Amino acid sequence: MSDAAAIPLRDRLIVALDVATPEAAAELVAQLGDSVSFYKIGLELAYGGGLSLAERLIDQGKQVFLDLKLHDIPATVEKAAAQVARLGATFLTVHAFPQTMAAARRGVGAAPLLILGVTVMTSYDDADLEAAGYAFGVRDLVARRADQAVAAGIGGLILSAEEVSAMRTRVGSSLRLITPGIRPAGAAVGDQKRVMTPAAALRAGADHLVIGRPITQAADPRAAAEAILSEMAGA
Ligand code: C5P
């Protein structure tokens, strides 16, 4: 874990609200009650009224991770990050290009919003990068962008669980590492290819875990979240 070692256990669990409408998301949030303090809103929900929901969640004392994966010219990214900072979100993703990360960091100013870099999308392999004109394969590009994230002074990186341990060694405690692709033992893997249990991901050095379907599609989402939190407590 990073110097974020003081983060309370409950704030290490981020539930992905991967639903189409703010109403469906609000229902999940109500079911989860005080068991969950941190929610991720991605592109689908953001374009369907999710930004107003984000404001309401923040008013209720929840933390919000806006997974908007910004990438544009620096002036635009800087102003967009400033707007997200004013909204009161806790995390915002940008693609991990040096100009984009530096611009987002400037836009945040002294606000508590942390910018997270998306290094290389996990849907890309070496052949996809080559076809897109990159000289590096996935592994080397992730490492290069992690170093550039440190240089840009952003808050953290989104990484698959299997990259966390090597990346923790590489960046030390300078960045928070946030990991999706988490499955409690026995849970359905779904479309995730490489998964890790909550406890294993924390032990590998993750600071926050992003978990969606194992909680949101459980018969009892609150019980599922509480079970994951107890597993995390034992890590
Ligand atoms: O339902 P599940 O736990 O698989 O949800 C994981 C969340 O993390 C989803 O919102 C998904 O978009 C996101 N994510 C991911 N893998 C990545 C990046 C983001 O699963 N490489």
Short mmCIF file of C-alpha atoms and ligand atoms in Angstrom, two decimals:
data_model
loop_
_atom_site.label_atom_id
_atom_site.label_comp_id
_atom_site.label_asym_id
_atom_site.label_seq_id
_atom_site.Cartn_x
_atom_site.Cartn_y
_atom_site.Cartn_z
CA MET A 1 0.00 0.00 0.00
CA SER A 2 1.08 3.62 -0.48
CA ASP A 3 1.41 6.37 2.09
CA ALA A 4 -2.35 6.20 1.90
CA ALA A 5 -1.97 3.55 4.63
CA ALA A 6 -4.22 5.70 6.80
CA ILE A 7 -7.21 5.24 4.48
CA PRO A 8 -10.06 3.63 6.44
CA LEU A 9 -10.94 0.12 5.29
CA ARG A 10 -14.42 1.15 4.15
CA ASP A 11 -12.97 3.82 1.83
CA ARG A 12 -10.75 1.21 0.15
CA LEU A 13 -13.79 -0.47 -1.38
CA ILE A 14 -15.21 1.38 -4.41
CA VAL A 15 -18.44 -0.01 -5.84
CA ALA A 16 -18.84 0.43 -9.62
CA LEU A 17 -22.34 1.74 -10.39
CA ASP A 18 -22.44 0.14 -13.85
CA VAL A 19 -26.14 0.73 -14.44
CA ALA A 20 -27.89 2.82 -17.09
CA THR A 21 -29.96 5.22 -15.01
CA PRO A 22 -29.50 7.36 -11.90
CA GLU A 23 -32.69 5.77 -10.50
CA ALA A 24 -31.21 2.26 -10.69
CA ALA A 25 -27.97 3.55 -9.19
CA ALA A 26 -29.78 5.36 -6.35
CA GLU A 27 -31.65 2.16 -5.53
CA LEU A 28 -28.38 0.25 -5.23
CA VAL A 29 -26.88 2.99 -3.07
CA ALA A 30 -29.92 2.84 -0.78
CA GLN A 31 -29.62 -0.96 -0.51
CA LEU A 32 -25.93 -0.71 0.34
CA GLY A 33 -26.59 1.95 3.00
CA ASP A 34 -23.65 2.75 5.25
CA SER A 35 -21.78 -0.43 4.27
CA VAL A 36 -20.33 1.40 1.22
CA SER A 37 -18.84 4.90 1.26
CA PHE A 38 -17.26 5.18 -2.21
CA TYR A 39 -18.86 4.83 -5.67
CA LYS A 40 -17.53 4.81 -9.23
CA ILE A 41 -19.58 6.43 -11.98
CA GLY A 42 -18.45 5.51 -15.49
CA LEU A 43 -19.25 6.80 -18.96
CA GLU A 44 -22.61 5.06 -19.41
CA LEU A 45 -24.14 6.46 -16.25
CA ALA A 46 -22.37 9.83 -16.59
CA TYR A 47 -24.05 10.38 -19.98
CA GLY A 48 -27.40 9.28 -18.54
CA GLY A 49 -27.69 11.79 -15.69
CA GLY A 50 -24.87 10.43 -13.53
CA LEU A 51 -23.27 13.80 -12.85
CA SER A 52 -26.35 15.01 -10.97
CA LEU A 53 -26.34 11.72 -9.10
CA ALA A 54 -22.67 12.34 -8.24
CA GLU A 55 -23.64 15.68 -6.67
CA ARG A 56 -26.38 14.03 -4.64
CA LEU A 57 -24.06 11.28 -3.43
CA ILE A 58 -21.46 13.84 -2.39
CA ASP A 59 -24.18 15.78 -0.51
CA GLN A 60 -25.00 12.51 1.30
CA GLY A 61 -21.37 12.26 2.43
CA LYS A 62 -20.30 9.58 -0.09
CA GLN A 63 -17.07 9.74 -2.06
CA VAL A 64 -17.32 9.67 -5.85
CA PHE A 65 -14.87 8.39 -8.44
CA LEU A 66 -15.73 9.83 -11.86
CA ASP A 67 -14.28 7.39 -14.40
CA LEU A 68 -14.43 9.77 -17.38
CA LYS A 69 -11.02 8.92 -18.92
CA LEU A 70 -10.36 12.45 -20.18
CA HIS A 71 -8.01 13.06 -23.10
CA ASP A 72 -8.01 16.34 -25.04
CA ILE A 73 -5.79 19.39 -25.55
CA PRO A 74 -4.31 20.67 -22.28
CA ALA A 75 -6.54 23.77 -21.97
CA THR A 76 -9.69 21.66 -22.28
CA VAL A 77 -8.51 18.98 -19.87
CA GLU A 78 -7.44 21.60 -17.33
CA LYS A 79 -10.87 23.29 -17.35
CA ALA A 80 -12.74 19.97 -17.25
CA ALA A 81 -10.69 18.81 -14.25
CA ALA A 82 -11.40 22.13 -12.52
CA GLN A 83 -15.15 21.54 -13.01
CA VAL A 84 -14.90 18.03 -11.57
CA ALA A 85 -12.93 19.43 -8.62
CA ARG A 86 -15.71 21.99 -8.00
CA LEU A 87 -18.27 19.18 -8.05
CA GLY A 88 -16.48 17.68 -5.05
CA ALA A 89 -15.47 14.32 -6.58
CA THR A 90 -12.61 12.38 -4.97
CA PHE A 91 -11.08 10.64 -8.03
CA LEU A 92 -11.10 11.44 -11.77
CA THR A 93 -9.47 9.32 -14.50
CA VAL A 94 -7.50 10.67 -17.47
CA HIS A 95 -5.53 8.80 -20.10
CA ALA A 96 -1.90 8.70 -18.98
CA PHE A 97 -0.39 11.01 -21.60
CA PRO A 98 2.11 13.48 -20.08
CA GLN A 99 0.31 16.65 -21.32
CA THR A 100 -3.07 15.33 -20.23
CA MET A 101 -1.92 14.33 -16.74
CA ALA A 102 -0.10 17.63 -16.18
CA ALA A 103 -3.09 19.67 -17.41
CA ALA A 104 -5.53 17.78 -15.20
CA ARG A 105 -3.23 18.27 -12.21
CA ARG A 106 -3.16 22.04 -12.89
CA GLY A 107 -6.94 22.13 -13.16
CA VAL A 108 -7.33 20.54 -9.72
CA GLY A 109 -5.23 23.24 -8.03
CA ALA A 110 -5.54 22.95 -4.26
CA ALA A 111 -8.78 20.93 -4.32
CA PRO A 112 -8.70 17.44 -2.77
CA LEU A 113 -9.55 15.72 -6.10
CA LEU A 114 -6.96 13.09 -7.06
CA ILE A 115 -6.23 12.50 -10.75
CA LEU A 116 -5.77 8.83 -11.70
CA GLY A 117 -3.95 7.82 -14.87
CA VAL A 118 -5.19 5.00 -17.08
CA THR A 119 -1.90 3.57 -18.38
CA VAL A 120 -2.88 1.15 -21.15
CA MET A 121 -6.43 -0.14 -21.54
CA THR A 122 -6.54 -3.82 -20.63
CA SER A 123 -8.37 -4.52 -23.90
CA TYR A 124 -5.10 -3.66 -25.74
CA ASP A 125 -2.34 -6.17 -26.37
CA ASP A 126 1.08 -5.69 -27.98
CA ALA A 127 -0.35 -6.17 -31.49
CA ASP A 128 -3.00 -3.47 -30.89
CA LEU A 129 -0.30 -1.03 -29.75
CA GLU A 130 1.84 -1.80 -32.78
CA ALA A 131 -1.14 -1.28 -35.09
CA ALA A 132 -1.77 2.07 -33.40
CA GLY A 133 1.83 3.11 -34.10
CA TYR A 134 3.43 2.63 -30.70
CA ALA A 135 7.07 1.54 -30.42
CA PHE A 136 6.50 -0.12 -27.02
CA GLY A 137 4.61 -3.23 -25.98
CA VAL A 138 2.08 -3.13 -23.14
CA ARG A 139 4.52 -3.88 -20.32
CA ASP A 140 7.04 -1.21 -21.29
CA LEU A 141 4.37 1.37 -22.07
CA VAL A 142 2.68 0.84 -18.69
CA ALA A 143 6.05 1.30 -16.95
CA ARG A 144 6.90 4.42 -18.96
CA ARG A 145 3.52 5.98 -18.28
CA ALA A 146 3.76 5.16 -14.57
CA ASP A 147 7.04 7.09 -14.42
CA GLN A 148 5.40 9.96 -16.33
CA ALA A 149 2.48 9.91 -13.86
CA VAL A 150 4.92 10.36 -10.98
CA ALA A 151 6.60 13.21 -12.88
CA ALA A 152 3.24 14.90 -13.53
CA GLY A 153 2.44 14.77 -9.80
CA ILE A 154 -0.92 13.05 -10.23
CA GLY A 155 -2.55 11.02 -7.48
CA GLY A 156 -2.57 7.46 -8.73
CA LEU A 157 -2.97 4.82 -11.40
CA ILE A 158 -5.62 2.34 -12.45
CA LEU A 159 -4.03 -1.06 -12.88
CA SER A 160 -5.06 -4.65 -13.29
CA ALA A 161 -4.44 -6.66 -10.14
CA GLU A 162 -1.61 -8.60 -11.73
CA GLU A 163 0.35 -5.38 -12.42
CA VAL A 164 0.01 -4.00 -8.89
CA SER A 165 2.92 -5.70 -7.21
CA ALA A 166 5.50 -4.74 -9.87
CA MET A 167 4.12 -1.21 -10.04
CA ARG A 168 4.24 -0.77 -6.26
CA THR A 169 7.93 -1.67 -6.41
CA ARG A 170 8.44 0.78 -9.28
CA VAL A 171 6.64 3.86 -7.92
CA GLY A 172 7.04 3.25 -4.19
CA SER A 173 4.47 5.11 -2.13
CA SER A 174 4.18 8.10 -4.48
CA LEU A 175 0.96 6.96 -6.18
CA ARG A 176 -2.26 5.32 -5.09
CA LEU A 177 -2.91 2.10 -6.97
CA ILE A 178 -6.53 1.32 -7.80
CA THR A 179 -7.48 -2.12 -9.07
CA PRO A 180 -10.55 -3.52 -10.85
CA GLY A 181 -10.91 -7.19 -11.83
CA ILE A 182 -11.51 -8.34 -8.25
CA ARG A 183 -13.48 -11.46 -7.45
CA PRO A 184 -14.07 -12.97 -4.02
CA ALA A 185 -13.32 -16.71 -3.95
CA GLY A 186 -16.17 -18.58 -5.63
CA ALA A 187 -17.70 -15.52 -7.36
CA ALA A 188 -18.56 -15.56 -11.07
CA VAL A 189 -15.64 -14.22 -13.12
CA GLY A 190 -17.87 -12.93 -15.94
CA ASP A 191 -15.91 -11.20 -18.72
CA GLN A 192 -12.87 -10.49 -16.53
CA LYS A 193 -9.92 -12.58 -17.70
CA ARG A 194 -7.38 -12.22 -14.92
CA VAL A 195 -8.91 -11.79 -11.49
CA MET A 196 -7.58 -11.60 -7.95
CA THR A 197 -9.35 -11.92 -4.61
CA PRO A 198 -9.81 -8.76 -2.50
CA ALA A 199 -7.29 -9.92 0.10
CA ALA A 200 -4.67 -10.89 -2.49
CA ALA A 201 -4.99 -7.53 -4.28
CA LEU A 202 -4.48 -5.61 -1.03
CA ARG A 203 -1.52 -7.79 -0.12
CA ALA A 204 -0.03 -7.12 -3.59
CA GLY A 205 -0.09 -3.39 -2.79
CA ALA A 206 -3.45 -2.05 -4.01
CA ASP A 207 -4.87 0.92 -2.09
CA HIS A 208 -8.44 0.75 -3.44
CA LEU A 209 -10.44 -2.05 -5.07
CA VAL A 210 -13.11 -1.31 -7.70
CA ILE A 211 -15.78 -4.00 -7.50
CA GLY A 212 -18.98 -4.12 -9.54
CA ARG A 213 -21.00 -7.22 -10.31
CA PRO A 214 -19.98 -9.37 -7.30
CA ILE A 215 -21.82 -6.73 -5.23
CA THR A 216 -24.32 -5.09 -7.58
CA GLN A 217 -25.70 -8.35 -8.96
CA ALA A 218 -25.70 -10.25 -5.67
CA ALA A 219 -29.06 -11.38 -4.29
CA ASP A 220 -28.19 -9.32 -1.19
CA PRO A 221 -25.77 -6.57 -2.26
CA ARG A 222 -25.26 -5.30 1.28
CA ALA A 223 -24.34 -8.76 2.60
CA ALA A 224 -21.96 -9.20 -0.36
CA ALA A 225 -20.26 -5.86 0.37
CA GLU A 226 -19.94 -6.67 4.08
CA ALA A 227 -18.41 -10.09 3.26
CA ILE A 228 -15.86 -8.45 0.97
CA LEU A 229 -15.02 -5.85 3.64
CA SER A 230 -14.39 -8.60 6.19
CA GLU A 231 -12.13 -10.38 3.73
CA MET A 232 -10.28 -7.09 3.16
CA ALA A 233 -9.95 -6.55 6.92
CA GLY A 234 -8.11 -9.87 7.18
CA ALA A 235 -5.62 -9.04 4.40
O1 C5P B 1 -18.31 -5.87 -12.43
P1 C5P B 1 -16.82 -5.76 -12.28
O2 C5P B 1 -16.33 -5.99 -10.86
O3 C5P B 1 -16.06 -6.58 -13.29
O4 C5P B 1 -16.56 -4.21 -12.59
C1 C5P B 1 -15.29 -3.68 -12.67
C2 C5P B 1 -15.32 -2.22 -12.99
O5 C5P B 1 -14.00 -1.78 -13.27
C3 C5P B 1 -16.14 -1.86 -14.22
O6 C5P B 1 -16.68 -0.54 -13.99
C4 C5P B 1 -15.13 -1.84 -15.33
O7 C5P B 1 -15.48 -0.97 -16.37
C5 C5P B 1 -13.91 -1.30 -14.60
N1 C5P B 1 -12.64 -1.70 -15.24
C6 C5P B 1 -12.27 -3.02 -15.44
N2 C5P B 1 -11.08 -3.33 -16.01
C7 C5P B 1 -10.27 -2.37 -16.41
C8 C5P B 1 -10.61 -1.05 -16.22
C9 C5P B 1 -11.82 -0.74 -15.63
O8 C5P B 1 -13.01 -3.93 -15.08
N3 C5P B 1 -9.12 -2.70 -16.93
#
